[in-house]
mmCIF file of C-alpha atoms and ligand atoms in Angstrom:
data_model
loop_
_atom_site.group_PDB
_atom_site.id
_atom_site.type_symbol
_atom_site.label_atom_id
_atom_site.label_comp_id
_atom_site.label_asym_id
_atom_site.label_seq_id
_atom_site.Cartn_x
_atom_site.Cartn_y
_atom_site.Cartn_z
ATOM 1 C CA MET A 1 105.590 116.609 122.759
ATOM 2 C CA LYS A 2 108.439 118.414 121.047
ATOM 3 C CA PRO A 3 107.199 121.525 119.259
ATOM 4 C CA SER A 4 107.512 121.280 115.504
ATOM 5 C CA THR A 5 110.427 123.386 114.314
ATOM 6 C CA GLY A 6 110.747 122.050 110.782
ATOM 7 C CA ARG A 7 109.612 119.245 108.559
ATOM 8 C CA ASN A 8 109.253 115.698 109.727
ATOM 9 C CA PHE A 9 111.098 113.368 107.358
ATOM 10 C CA LEU A 10 108.528 110.663 106.747
ATOM 11 C CA HIS A 11 110.293 107.423 105.824
ATOM 12 C CA THR A 12 107.785 104.890 107.001
ATOM 13 C CA PRO A 13 107.058 102.620 104.028
ATOM 14 C CA GLY A 14 103.545 103.892 103.914
ATOM 15 C CA PRO A 15 102.041 106.292 104.411
ATOM 16 C CA THR A 16 104.455 108.431 102.433
ATOM 17 C CA ASN A 17 104.951 112.125 101.745
ATOM 18 C CA ILE A 18 101.904 113.797 100.226
ATOM 19 C CA PRO A 19 102.873 116.567 97.791
ATOM 20 C CA GLU A 20 101.474 120.048 98.461
ATOM 21 C CA ARG A 21 99.699 119.902 95.087
ATOM 22 C CA VAL A 22 97.797 116.836 96.224
ATOM 23 C CA LEU A 23 96.983 118.356 99.610
ATOM 24 C CA ARG A 24 95.679 121.527 97.984
ATOM 25 C CA ALA A 25 93.517 119.528 95.600
ATOM 26 C CA MET A 26 91.548 118.285 98.595
ATOM 27 C CA LEU A 27 90.857 121.793 99.884
ATOM 28 C CA GLN A 28 87.514 122.277 98.222
ATOM 29 C CA PRO A 29 83.881 121.799 99.129
ATOM 30 C CA ALA A 30 82.092 118.505 98.704
ATOM 31 C CA MET A 31 79.931 118.387 95.619
ATOM 32 C CA ASP A 32 76.869 116.706 94.184
ATOM 33 C CA PHE A 33 78.262 113.369 93.199
ATOM 34 C CA SER A 34 75.906 113.127 90.249
ATOM 35 C CA ASP A 35 77.376 116.355 88.822
ATOM 36 C CA PRO A 36 78.811 115.584 85.361
ATOM 37 C CA VAL A 37 81.989 117.458 86.308
ATOM 38 C CA PHE A 38 82.571 115.070 89.168
ATOM 39 C CA LEU A 39 81.625 112.016 87.105
ATOM 40 C CA ASP A 40 84.015 113.009 84.326
ATOM 41 C CA MET A 41 86.829 113.497 86.806
ATOM 42 C CA THR A 42 86.164 110.116 88.371
ATOM 43 C CA ARG A 43 86.019 108.414 84.975
ATOM 44 C CA SER A 44 89.346 109.992 84.061
ATOM 45 C CA CYS A 45 90.885 108.541 87.232
ATOM 46 C CA PHE A 46 89.820 105.042 86.187
ATOM 47 C CA VAL A 47 91.291 105.605 82.717
ATOM 48 C CA ASP A 48 94.609 106.741 84.165
ATOM 49 C CA LEU A 49 94.746 103.982 86.764
ATOM 50 C CA LYS A 50 94.717 101.540 83.866
ATOM 51 C CA LYS A 51 97.861 103.266 82.570
ATOM 52 C CA ILE A 52 99.520 102.831 85.962
ATOM 53 C CA PHE A 53 98.663 99.115 86.071
ATOM 54 C CA ARG A 54 99.437 98.811 82.336
ATOM 55 C CA THR A 55 96.176 97.094 81.624
ATOM 56 C CA GLU A 56 93.259 97.284 79.266
ATOM 57 C CA SER A 57 91.135 95.451 81.827
ATOM 58 C CA GLU A 58 88.905 96.976 84.474
ATOM 59 C CA VAL A 59 90.146 98.715 87.596
ATOM 60 C CA VAL A 60 87.889 98.787 90.660
ATOM 61 C CA CYS A 61 88.498 101.386 93.359
ATOM 62 C CA PHE A 62 87.533 101.028 97.027
ATOM 63 C CA ALA A 63 87.322 103.550 99.847
ATOM 64 C CA SER A 64 89.543 101.278 101.922
ATOM 65 C CA ASN A 65 93.129 100.496 102.710
ATOM 66 C CA GLY A 66 95.097 97.677 101.090
ATOM 67 C CA HIS A 67 93.558 95.056 103.380
ATOM 68 C CA GLY A 68 90.149 95.830 101.910
ATOM 69 C CA ALA A 69 91.431 95.268 98.384
ATOM 70 C CA TRP A 70 92.956 91.956 99.518
ATOM 71 C CA GLU A 71 89.564 90.874 100.775
ATOM 72 C CA ALA A 72 87.901 91.972 97.547
ATOM 73 C CA ALA A 73 90.366 89.892 95.504
ATOM 74 C CA LEU A 74 89.503 86.793 97.542
ATOM 75 C CA VAL A 75 85.723 87.070 97.856
ATOM 76 C CA ASN A 76 85.164 87.810 94.180
ATOM 77 C CA THR A 77 87.051 84.803 92.868
ATOM 78 C CA LEU A 78 87.026 82.000 95.450
ATOM 79 C CA SER A 79 84.773 79.676 97.415
ATOM 80 C CA ALA A 80 85.214 78.099 100.841
ATOM 81 C CA GLY A 81 87.248 74.920 100.473
ATOM 82 C CA ASP A 82 89.223 76.179 97.481
ATOM 83 C CA HIS A 83 92.987 75.910 97.733
ATOM 84 C CA VAL A 84 95.377 78.815 97.186
ATOM 85 C CA LEU A 85 99.140 78.547 96.785
ATOM 86 C CA VAL A 86 101.107 81.081 98.833
ATOM 87 C CA PRO A 87 104.900 81.356 98.754
ATOM 88 C CA GLN A 88 105.918 82.383 102.288
ATOM 89 C CA TYR A 89 108.148 85.250 101.420
ATOM 90 C CA GLY A 90 107.377 87.920 103.961
ATOM 91 C CA HIS A 91 104.886 89.543 106.263
ATOM 92 C CA PHE A 92 102.385 90.435 103.573
ATOM 93 C CA THR A 93 102.054 87.051 101.875
ATOM 94 C CA GLN A 94 101.554 85.643 105.372
ATOM 95 C CA ASN A 95 98.832 88.125 106.283
ATOM 96 C CA TRP A 96 97.008 87.730 102.996
ATOM 97 C CA ALA A 97 97.105 83.952 103.530
ATOM 98 C CA GLU A 98 95.683 84.353 107.055
ATOM 99 C CA MET A 99 92.860 86.420 105.628
ATOM 100 C CA ALA A 100 92.161 83.673 103.080
ATOM 101 C CA GLU A 101 92.046 81.079 105.873
ATOM 102 C CA SER A 102 89.474 83.151 107.729
ATOM 103 C CA PHE A 103 87.165 82.636 104.738
ATOM 104 C CA GLY A 104 87.588 78.863 104.834
ATOM 105 C CA ILE A 105 90.086 78.836 101.978
ATOM 106 C CA VAL A 106 92.809 76.195 102.296
ATOM 107 C CA VAL A 107 96.312 77.650 102.107
ATOM 108 C CA ASP A 108 99.117 75.549 100.579
ATOM 109 C CA GLU A 109 102.372 77.209 101.565
ATOM 110 C CA ILE A 110 105.821 77.237 100.050
ATOM 111 C CA PRO A 111 108.247 77.919 102.898
ATOM 112 C CA GLY A 112 110.624 80.874 102.646
ATOM 113 C CA ASP A 113 113.303 82.542 104.763
ATOM 114 C CA TRP A 114 112.193 86.181 104.300
ATOM 115 C CA ARG A 115 115.646 87.000 102.880
ATOM 116 C CA HIS A 116 115.133 85.926 99.276
ATOM 117 C CA ALA A 117 112.647 86.615 96.506
ATOM 118 C CA ILE A 118 109.970 84.055 95.676
ATOM 119 C CA ASP A 119 111.416 81.009 93.889
ATOM 120 C CA PRO A 120 109.489 80.484 90.626
ATOM 121 C CA ASP A 121 110.748 76.878 90.367
ATOM 122 C CA ALA A 122 109.071 76.027 93.669
ATOM 123 C CA ILE A 123 105.804 77.415 92.312
ATOM 124 C CA GLU A 124 106.162 75.378 89.138
ATOM 125 C CA GLN A 125 106.821 72.212 91.098
ATOM 126 C CA LYS A 126 103.821 72.710 93.420
ATOM 127 C CA LEU A 127 101.554 73.359 90.469
ATOM 128 C CA ARG A 128 102.794 70.287 88.616
ATOM 129 C CA GLU A 129 102.004 68.190 91.687
ATOM 130 C CA ASP A 130 98.457 69.576 91.684
ATOM 131 C CA SER A 131 97.245 67.530 88.742
ATOM 132 C CA GLY A 132 93.618 67.759 89.908
ATOM 133 C CA HIS A 133 93.756 71.586 89.833
ATOM 134 C CA ALA A 134 92.578 72.015 93.421
ATOM 135 C CA ILE A 135 94.627 75.217 93.563
ATOM 136 C CA LYS A 136 92.420 78.024 92.305
ATOM 137 C CA ALA A 137 94.776 80.965 92.818
ATOM 138 C CA ILE A 138 98.368 81.871 93.588
ATOM 139 C CA LEU A 139 98.705 84.772 96.028
ATOM 140 C CA THR A 140 101.976 86.637 95.650
ATOM 141 C CA VAL A 141 103.438 89.966 96.680
ATOM 142 C CA HIS A 142 105.520 92.071 94.302
ATOM 143 C CA THR A 143 107.582 93.937 96.904
ATOM 144 C CA ASP A 144 107.311 92.717 100.468
ATOM 145 C CA THR A 145 107.431 95.844 102.568
ATOM 146 C CA ALA A 146 108.704 94.007 105.634
ATOM 147 C CA THR A 147 111.671 92.362 103.931
ATOM 148 C CA GLY A 148 112.520 95.019 101.347
ATOM 149 C CA ILE A 149 112.646 92.347 98.633
ATOM 150 C CA THR A 150 111.081 92.429 95.164
ATOM 151 C CA SER A 151 110.141 89.248 93.338
ATOM 152 C CA ASP A 152 110.280 88.507 89.627
ATOM 153 C CA LEU A 153 106.671 88.603 88.434
ATOM 154 C CA PRO A 154 107.233 87.545 84.785
ATOM 155 C CA ALA A 155 109.275 84.541 85.999
ATOM 156 C CA MET A 156 106.339 83.450 88.148
ATOM 157 C CA ARG A 157 104.017 83.752 85.165
ATOM 158 C CA ARG A 158 106.375 81.516 83.168
ATOM 159 C CA ALA A 159 106.369 79.015 86.026
ATOM 160 C CA ILE A 160 102.562 78.857 85.962
ATOM 161 C CA ASP A 161 102.573 78.437 82.181
ATOM 162 C CA ASN A 162 105.285 75.776 82.276
ATOM 163 C CA ALA A 163 103.150 73.786 84.684
ATOM 164 C CA GLY A 164 100.158 74.290 82.384
ATOM 165 C CA HIS A 165 98.070 75.221 85.434
ATOM 166 C CA PRO A 166 94.864 77.298 85.194
ATOM 167 C CA ALA A 167 95.071 78.979 88.646
ATOM 168 C CA LEU A 168 94.486 82.724 88.845
ATOM 169 C CA TYR A 169 97.678 84.735 89.287
ATOM 170 C CA MET A 170 97.055 87.363 91.975
ATOM 171 C CA VAL A 171 99.663 89.959 92.860
ATOM 172 C CA ASP A 172 99.770 92.468 95.693
ATOM 173 C CA THR A 173 101.737 95.382 94.245
ATOM 174 C CA VAL A 174 100.721 97.824 96.982
ATOM 175 C CA ALA A 175 104.318 98.692 97.837
ATOM 176 C CA ALA A 176 105.724 98.590 94.316
ATOM 177 C CA LEU A 177 103.165 100.358 92.141
ATOM 178 C CA GLY A 178 104.682 103.592 90.822
ATOM 179 C CA THR A 179 108.189 102.629 91.996
ATOM 180 C CA ALA A 180 109.053 99.625 89.827
ATOM 181 C CA GLU A 181 107.930 98.219 86.526
ATOM 182 C CA PHE A 182 104.557 96.519 86.663
ATOM 183 C CA ARG A 183 102.796 95.189 83.547
ATOM 184 C CA MET A 184 99.494 93.579 84.363
ATOM 185 C CA ASP A 185 98.588 92.512 80.823
ATOM 186 C CA ASP A 186 102.040 91.632 79.464
ATOM 187 C CA TRP A 187 102.791 89.568 82.549
ATOM 188 C CA GLY A 188 99.477 87.731 82.527
ATOM 189 C CA ILE A 189 98.393 88.882 85.973
ATOM 190 C CA ASP A 190 94.760 88.183 86.797
ATOM 191 C CA VAL A 191 94.242 90.351 89.869
ATOM 192 C CA ALA A 192 96.502 93.200 90.931
ATOM 193 C CA VAL A 193 96.052 94.785 94.351
ATOM 194 C CA GLY A 194 97.199 98.385 94.817
ATOM 195 C CA GLY A 195 96.878 101.103 97.434
ATOM 196 C CA SER A 196 97.005 104.872 97.441
ATOM 197 C CA GLN A 197 99.456 105.710 100.213
ATOM 198 C CA LYS A 198 102.716 104.194 99.020
ATOM 199 C CA GLY A 199 104.336 104.944 95.656
ATOM 200 C CA LEU A 200 101.353 106.917 94.388
ATOM 201 C CA MET A 201 101.850 109.756 96.925
ATOM 202 C CA GLN A 202 98.239 109.747 98.041
ATOM 203 C CA PRO A 203 96.607 110.014 101.421
ATOM 204 C CA PRO A 204 95.711 106.596 102.856
ATOM 205 C CA GLY A 205 92.172 105.496 102.118
ATOM 206 C CA LEU A 206 91.911 104.273 98.523
ATOM 207 C CA ALA A 207 92.735 100.804 97.268
ATOM 208 C CA PHE A 208 92.481 99.166 93.882
ATOM 209 C CA ASN A 209 91.857 95.855 92.171
ATOM 210 C CA ALA A 210 92.831 95.581 88.533
ATOM 211 C CA VAL A 211 90.901 92.612 87.224
ATOM 212 C CA SER A 212 91.515 90.462 84.137
ATOM 213 C CA ALA A 213 88.663 88.999 82.097
ATOM 214 C CA LYS A 214 89.557 85.575 83.500
ATOM 215 C CA ALA A 215 89.270 86.869 87.074
ATOM 216 C CA LEU A 216 85.936 88.512 86.276
ATOM 217 C CA ALA A 217 84.696 85.218 84.890
ATOM 218 C CA ALA A 218 85.616 83.557 88.194
ATOM 219 C CA CYS A 219 82.974 85.741 89.905
ATOM 220 C CA GLU A 220 80.331 83.594 88.257
ATOM 221 C CA THR A 221 81.290 80.490 90.202
ATOM 222 C CA ALA A 222 82.841 81.980 93.369
ATOM 223 C CA THR A 223 80.460 81.547 96.265
ATOM 224 C CA LEU A 224 82.044 83.523 99.100
ATOM 225 C CA PRO A 225 79.467 86.067 100.334
ATOM 226 C CA ARG A 226 80.000 89.563 99.001
ATOM 227 C CA LEU A 227 78.089 92.696 98.269
ATOM 228 C CA TYR A 228 80.117 95.749 99.283
ATOM 229 C CA TRP A 229 83.240 94.336 97.615
ATOM 230 C CA ASP A 230 81.427 92.880 94.603
ATOM 231 C CA TRP A 231 83.310 93.748 91.401
ATOM 232 C CA GLN A 232 80.355 93.119 89.118
ATOM 233 C CA ARG A 233 78.104 95.555 90.990
ATOM 234 C CA ARG A 234 80.830 98.173 90.992
ATOM 235 C CA LEU A 235 81.402 97.815 87.267
ATOM 236 C CA GLU A 236 77.777 98.585 86.433
ATOM 237 C CA ASP A 237 77.113 101.807 84.538
ATOM 238 C CA ALA A 238 75.158 103.461 87.357
ATOM 239 C CA TYR A 239 77.565 105.897 89.022
ATOM 240 C CA TYR A 240 76.251 105.185 92.529
ATOM 241 C CA ARG A 241 77.499 101.619 92.132
ATOM 242 C CA TRP A 242 81.118 102.610 91.421
ATOM 243 C CA PHE A 243 81.819 103.054 95.117
ATOM 244 C CA CYS A 244 78.806 101.145 96.434
ATOM 245 C CA GLY A 245 77.422 104.393 97.831
ATOM 246 C CA THR A 246 78.844 107.874 98.320
ATOM 247 C CA PRO A 247 82.225 108.218 96.612
ATOM 248 C CA PRO A 248 85.204 109.314 98.731
ATOM 249 C CA GLU A 249 85.203 112.642 96.917
ATOM 250 C CA HIS A 250 88.214 114.303 98.493
ATOM 251 C CA LEU A 251 90.368 111.242 98.090
ATOM 252 C CA LEU A 252 89.388 111.243 94.436
ATOM 253 C CA PHE A 253 90.312 114.939 94.073
ATOM 254 C CA ALA A 254 93.672 113.963 95.539
ATOM 255 C CA LEU A 255 93.963 110.934 93.266
ATOM 256 C CA ARG A 256 93.301 113.046 90.178
ATOM 257 C CA GLU A 257 96.102 115.436 91.112
ATOM 258 C CA GLY A 258 98.479 112.619 92.076
ATOM 259 C CA LEU A 259 97.875 110.751 88.818
ATOM 260 C CA ASP A 260 98.618 113.971 86.930
ATOM 261 C CA MET A 261 101.920 114.218 88.763
ATOM 262 C CA VAL A 262 102.857 110.591 88.070
ATOM 263 C CA LEU A 263 102.048 110.941 84.377
ATOM 264 C CA GLU A 264 103.849 114.284 84.115
ATOM 265 C CA GLU A 265 107.012 112.687 85.481
ATOM 266 C CA GLY A 266 106.453 109.561 83.373
ATOM 267 C CA LEU A 267 106.364 106.087 84.866
ATOM 268 C CA GLU A 268 109.775 105.092 83.509
ATOM 269 C CA ASN A 269 111.355 108.199 85.006
ATOM 270 C CA ALA A 270 109.682 107.501 88.326
ATOM 271 C CA PHE A 271 111.097 103.963 88.353
ATOM 272 C CA GLU A 272 114.568 105.281 87.585
ATOM 273 C CA ARG A 273 114.330 107.905 90.331
ATOM 274 C CA HIS A 274 113.256 105.276 92.843
ATOM 275 C CA GLN A 275 116.070 102.974 91.836
ATOM 276 C CA ARG A 276 118.638 105.729 92.190
ATOM 277 C CA LEU A 277 117.436 106.867 95.600
ATOM 278 C CA ALA A 278 117.254 103.244 96.766
ATOM 279 C CA GLU A 279 120.840 102.693 95.648
ATOM 280 C CA ALA A 280 121.944 105.770 97.609
ATOM 281 C CA VAL A 281 120.352 104.276 100.718
ATOM 282 C CA ARG A 282 122.082 100.939 100.151
ATOM 283 C CA ARG A 283 125.460 102.646 99.719
ATOM 284 C CA ALA A 284 124.995 104.242 103.128
ATOM 285 C CA VAL A 285 123.913 100.961 104.733
ATOM 286 C CA ALA A 286 126.936 99.176 103.237
ATOM 287 C CA VAL A 287 129.278 101.575 105.030
ATOM 288 C CA TRP A 288 127.381 101.463 108.336
ATOM 289 C CA SER A 289 127.373 97.651 108.196
ATOM 290 C CA ARG A 290 131.166 97.397 108.237
ATOM 291 C CA ALA A 291 131.082 97.590 112.055
ATOM 292 C CA ASN A 292 129.166 94.246 112.058
ATOM 293 C CA ALA A 293 126.060 95.359 113.953
ATOM 294 C CA LEU A 294 123.910 96.085 110.911
ATOM 295 C CA SER A 295 123.180 94.208 107.701
ATOM 296 C CA LEU A 296 120.874 94.373 104.716
ATOM 297 C CA ASN A 297 118.019 91.903 105.047
ATOM 298 C CA ALA A 298 118.054 91.110 101.325
ATOM 299 C CA LEU A 299 120.811 88.586 100.637
ATOM 300 C CA ASN A 300 120.783 89.006 96.842
ATOM 301 C CA PRO A 301 121.615 92.544 95.723
ATOM 302 C CA ASP A 302 119.458 92.239 92.605
ATOM 303 C CA GLU A 303 116.392 91.461 94.735
ATOM 304 C CA CYS A 304 116.569 94.695 96.750
ATOM 305 C CA SER A 305 113.445 96.775 96.383
ATOM 306 C CA ASN A 306 113.212 100.261 94.924
ATOM 307 C CA SER A 307 110.793 101.328 97.612
ATOM 308 C CA VAL A 308 112.049 100.234 101.032
ATOM 309 C CA THR A 309 115.282 99.013 102.611
ATOM 310 C CA THR A 310 115.162 96.641 105.573
ATOM 311 C CA ILE A 311 118.196 96.694 107.853
ATOM 312 C CA LEU A 312 118.763 93.961 110.424
ATOM 313 C CA VAL A 313 120.228 94.931 113.785
ATOM 314 C CA ALA A 314 122.476 92.403 115.589
ATOM 315 C CA ASP A 315 121.357 90.773 118.837
ATOM 316 C CA GLY A 316 122.070 92.958 121.835
ATOM 317 C CA TYR A 317 121.083 96.180 120.087
ATOM 318 C CA ASP A 318 117.616 97.638 120.116
ATOM 319 C CA ALA A 319 116.178 98.495 116.708
ATOM 320 C CA ASP A 320 113.108 100.129 118.254
ATOM 321 C CA ALA A 321 115.205 102.378 120.495
ATOM 322 C CA LEU A 322 116.967 103.548 117.355
ATOM 323 C CA ARG A 323 113.651 104.352 115.720
ATOM 324 C CA ILE A 324 112.460 106.281 118.751
ATOM 325 C CA THR A 325 115.701 108.272 118.843
ATOM 326 C CA ALA A 326 115.347 109.043 115.155
ATOM 327 C CA ARG A 327 111.784 110.231 115.569
ATOM 328 C CA GLU A 328 112.152 112.160 118.833
ATOM 329 C CA LYS A 329 115.578 113.656 118.376
ATOM 330 C CA PHE A 330 115.960 114.034 114.635
ATOM 331 C CA ASP A 331 112.406 114.170 113.284
ATOM 332 C CA VAL A 332 113.046 111.206 110.982
ATOM 333 C CA SER A 333 110.269 108.607 110.967
ATOM 334 C CA LEU A 334 111.609 105.140 110.146
ATOM 335 C CA GLY A 335 109.687 101.874 109.808
ATOM 336 C CA SER A 336 109.875 99.121 112.427
ATOM 337 C CA GLY A 337 110.578 95.454 111.851
ATOM 338 C CA LEU A 338 107.402 93.481 111.131
ATOM 339 C CA GLY A 339 106.442 89.920 111.974
ATOM 340 C CA ARG A 340 109.569 87.761 112.246
ATOM 341 C CA THR A 341 111.820 90.829 112.295
ATOM 342 C CA ARG A 342 109.875 92.803 114.923
ATOM 343 C CA GLY A 343 112.384 94.451 117.260
ATOM 344 C CA LYS A 344 115.260 93.120 115.127
ATOM 345 C CA ALA A 345 115.154 95.462 112.160
ATOM 346 C CA PHE A 346 114.365 98.946 111.047
ATOM 347 C CA ARG A 347 113.280 100.090 107.628
ATOM 348 C CA ILE A 348 113.952 103.165 105.554
ATOM 349 C CA GLY A 349 111.068 103.818 103.194
ATOM 350 C CA HIS A 350 112.034 105.579 99.969
ATOM 351 C CA MET A 351 108.929 105.612 97.843
ATOM 352 C CA GLY A 352 106.660 108.276 96.488
ATOM 353 C CA TYR A 353 107.301 111.994 96.648
ATOM 354 C CA LEU A 354 111.030 112.115 97.276
ATOM 355 C CA ASN A 355 114.162 113.691 95.870
ATOM 356 C CA GLU A 356 117.892 113.678 96.582
ATOM 357 C CA PRO A 357 118.106 116.202 99.442
ATOM 358 C CA MET A 358 115.155 114.536 101.157
ATOM 359 C CA ILE A 359 116.835 111.131 101.098
ATOM 360 C CA LEU A 360 120.148 112.636 102.202
ATOM 361 C CA GLY A 361 118.368 114.335 105.098
ATOM 362 C CA ALA A 362 116.842 111.031 106.146
ATOM 363 C CA LEU A 363 120.176 109.221 105.908
ATOM 364 C CA ALA A 364 121.912 111.962 107.919
ATOM 365 C CA GLY A 365 119.216 111.735 110.603
ATOM 366 C CA THR A 366 119.570 107.956 110.644
ATOM 367 C CA GLU A 367 123.352 108.068 110.921
ATOM 368 C CA ALA A 368 123.102 110.567 113.771
ATOM 369 C CA SER A 369 120.543 108.317 115.457
ATOM 370 C CA LEU A 370 122.823 105.281 115.190
ATOM 371 C CA GLU A 371 125.458 107.300 117.017
ATOM 372 C CA ALA A 372 123.026 108.614 119.633
ATOM 373 C CA ALA A 373 121.502 105.166 120.239
ATOM 374 C CA GLY A 374 124.939 103.551 120.622
ATOM 375 C CA ILE A 375 124.639 101.127 117.708
ATOM 376 C CA PRO A 376 128.066 100.353 116.238
ATOM 377 C CA HIS A 377 128.417 101.594 112.674
ATOM 378 C CA GLU A 378 131.204 102.802 110.479
ATOM 379 C CA LYS A 379 130.884 106.521 109.872
ATOM 380 C CA GLY A 380 130.596 107.866 106.371
ATOM 381 C CA GLY A 381 127.372 106.275 105.151
ATOM 382 C CA VAL A 382 125.966 109.651 104.192
ATOM 383 C CA ASP A 383 129.189 110.499 102.362
ATOM 384 C CA ALA A 384 128.902 107.307 100.331
ATOM 385 C CA ALA A 385 125.308 108.151 99.394
ATOM 386 C CA LEU A 386 126.319 111.678 98.502
ATOM 387 C CA GLU A 387 129.184 110.471 96.373
ATOM 388 C CA PHE A 388 126.891 108.060 94.526
ATOM 389 C CA LEU A 389 124.276 110.733 93.848
ATOM 390 C CA ALA A 390 126.886 113.247 92.749
ATOM 391 C CA THR A 391 128.471 110.895 90.245
ATOM 392 C CA SER A 392 125.534 108.919 88.856
HETATM 393 C C1 LIG B 401 101.045 98.475 103.023
HETATM 394 C C2 LIG B 401 100.876 97.153 102.401
HETATM 395 C C3 LIG B 401 99.688 96.417 102.481
HETATM 396 C C4 LIG B 401 98.548 96.804 103.334
HETATM 397 O O1 LIG B 401 98.020 98.018 103.028
HETATM 398 P P1 LIG B 401 97.143 98.781 104.122
HETATM 399 O O2 LIG B 401 96.741 99.992 103.373
HETATM 400 O O3 LIG B 401 98.017 99.037 105.279
HETATM 401 O O4 LIG B 401 95.999 97.894 104.455
HETATM 402 C C5 LIG B 401 99.603 95.230 101.797
HETATM 403 N N1 LIG B 401 100.622 94.773 101.087
HETATM 404 C C6 LIG B 401 101.795 95.429 101.002
HETATM 405 C C7 LIG B 401 102.896 94.841 100.197
HETATM 406 C C8 LIG B 401 101.950 96.628 101.660
HETATM 407 O O5 LIG B 401 103.116 97.286 101.585
#
């Protein structure tokens, strides 16, 4: 292994850079988890998580990754034999749907090409056709981390309302939370799934469900087996229920510090920063793409995500070799293609704790790697990013 001689530039779209402040917050002894100091801190995290999700409803926190919070969303609201509507829009809708199938839930799919956002009209049409209301929930993803595309959540809400359909509206915002506007209550979202290690700058290991009153009511009739993931148990007053056992104390120390940082910056400012850095990345990709070996996966510019950019690599060139060169030679960690794009794409994550020189460093390392890996690209991508950042 190459000895470390400087920072690794972590641009996998999760996990992301953990700020020193957050790391230091974890450097303390474990404590009695019934200590009022600890309970107050934990309560304050729940209060602030509601601000992040923009909700007055409950937020449940799990010592798990995002997959755990997916499972929690399903088992608390659904029964075997229920139908869910899933627009096939990327790797993460697909995987959430596969999880649902494993519980005996019937998945009704809307096909998609992984290069466009979810089509709200297709949702409306499917729901109109379901006059018997067999569909109990719609599973959607805010930003698909494989495709680098963000969907229009309020438009989907309008589609559900236009169809007059009572299905629960469930949204995985794991890769968007903290990087793009998200309004649980205003947008009528019933279950929001979030994770710690993406836009929120946290270590991996915490995941969240924000839960509307309507979703909580669905617990009463949902018959999928659950205990560890049970929202109602976790929302009891007794503190040992909040995490169904020992709380992940150090992850909560980290969360407290990270939430402070997010609120100090201000959510709106964080969204703007993400959008700006994302645009710098896209300016670089646009220049590199002129040599016809690379292209943005997102076909509509206004659907590009603030948090990750997916770049397709033409047949005959090896996207994984590029990633290995970037990691081994330039200490830049890029994301691989996932699912349908495995081996055919690479991804530049740009979410969380990140500023201009960090993104420029990553783009410079990527441009050097394109050269070293022999992938045709027009030079000057970094210059274009620099120019954009200098003048915007
Ligand atoms: C990362 C991610 C997940 C899965 O989270 P894990 O913590 O890896 O289980 C789910 N959905 C989206 C959109 C993601 O980006």
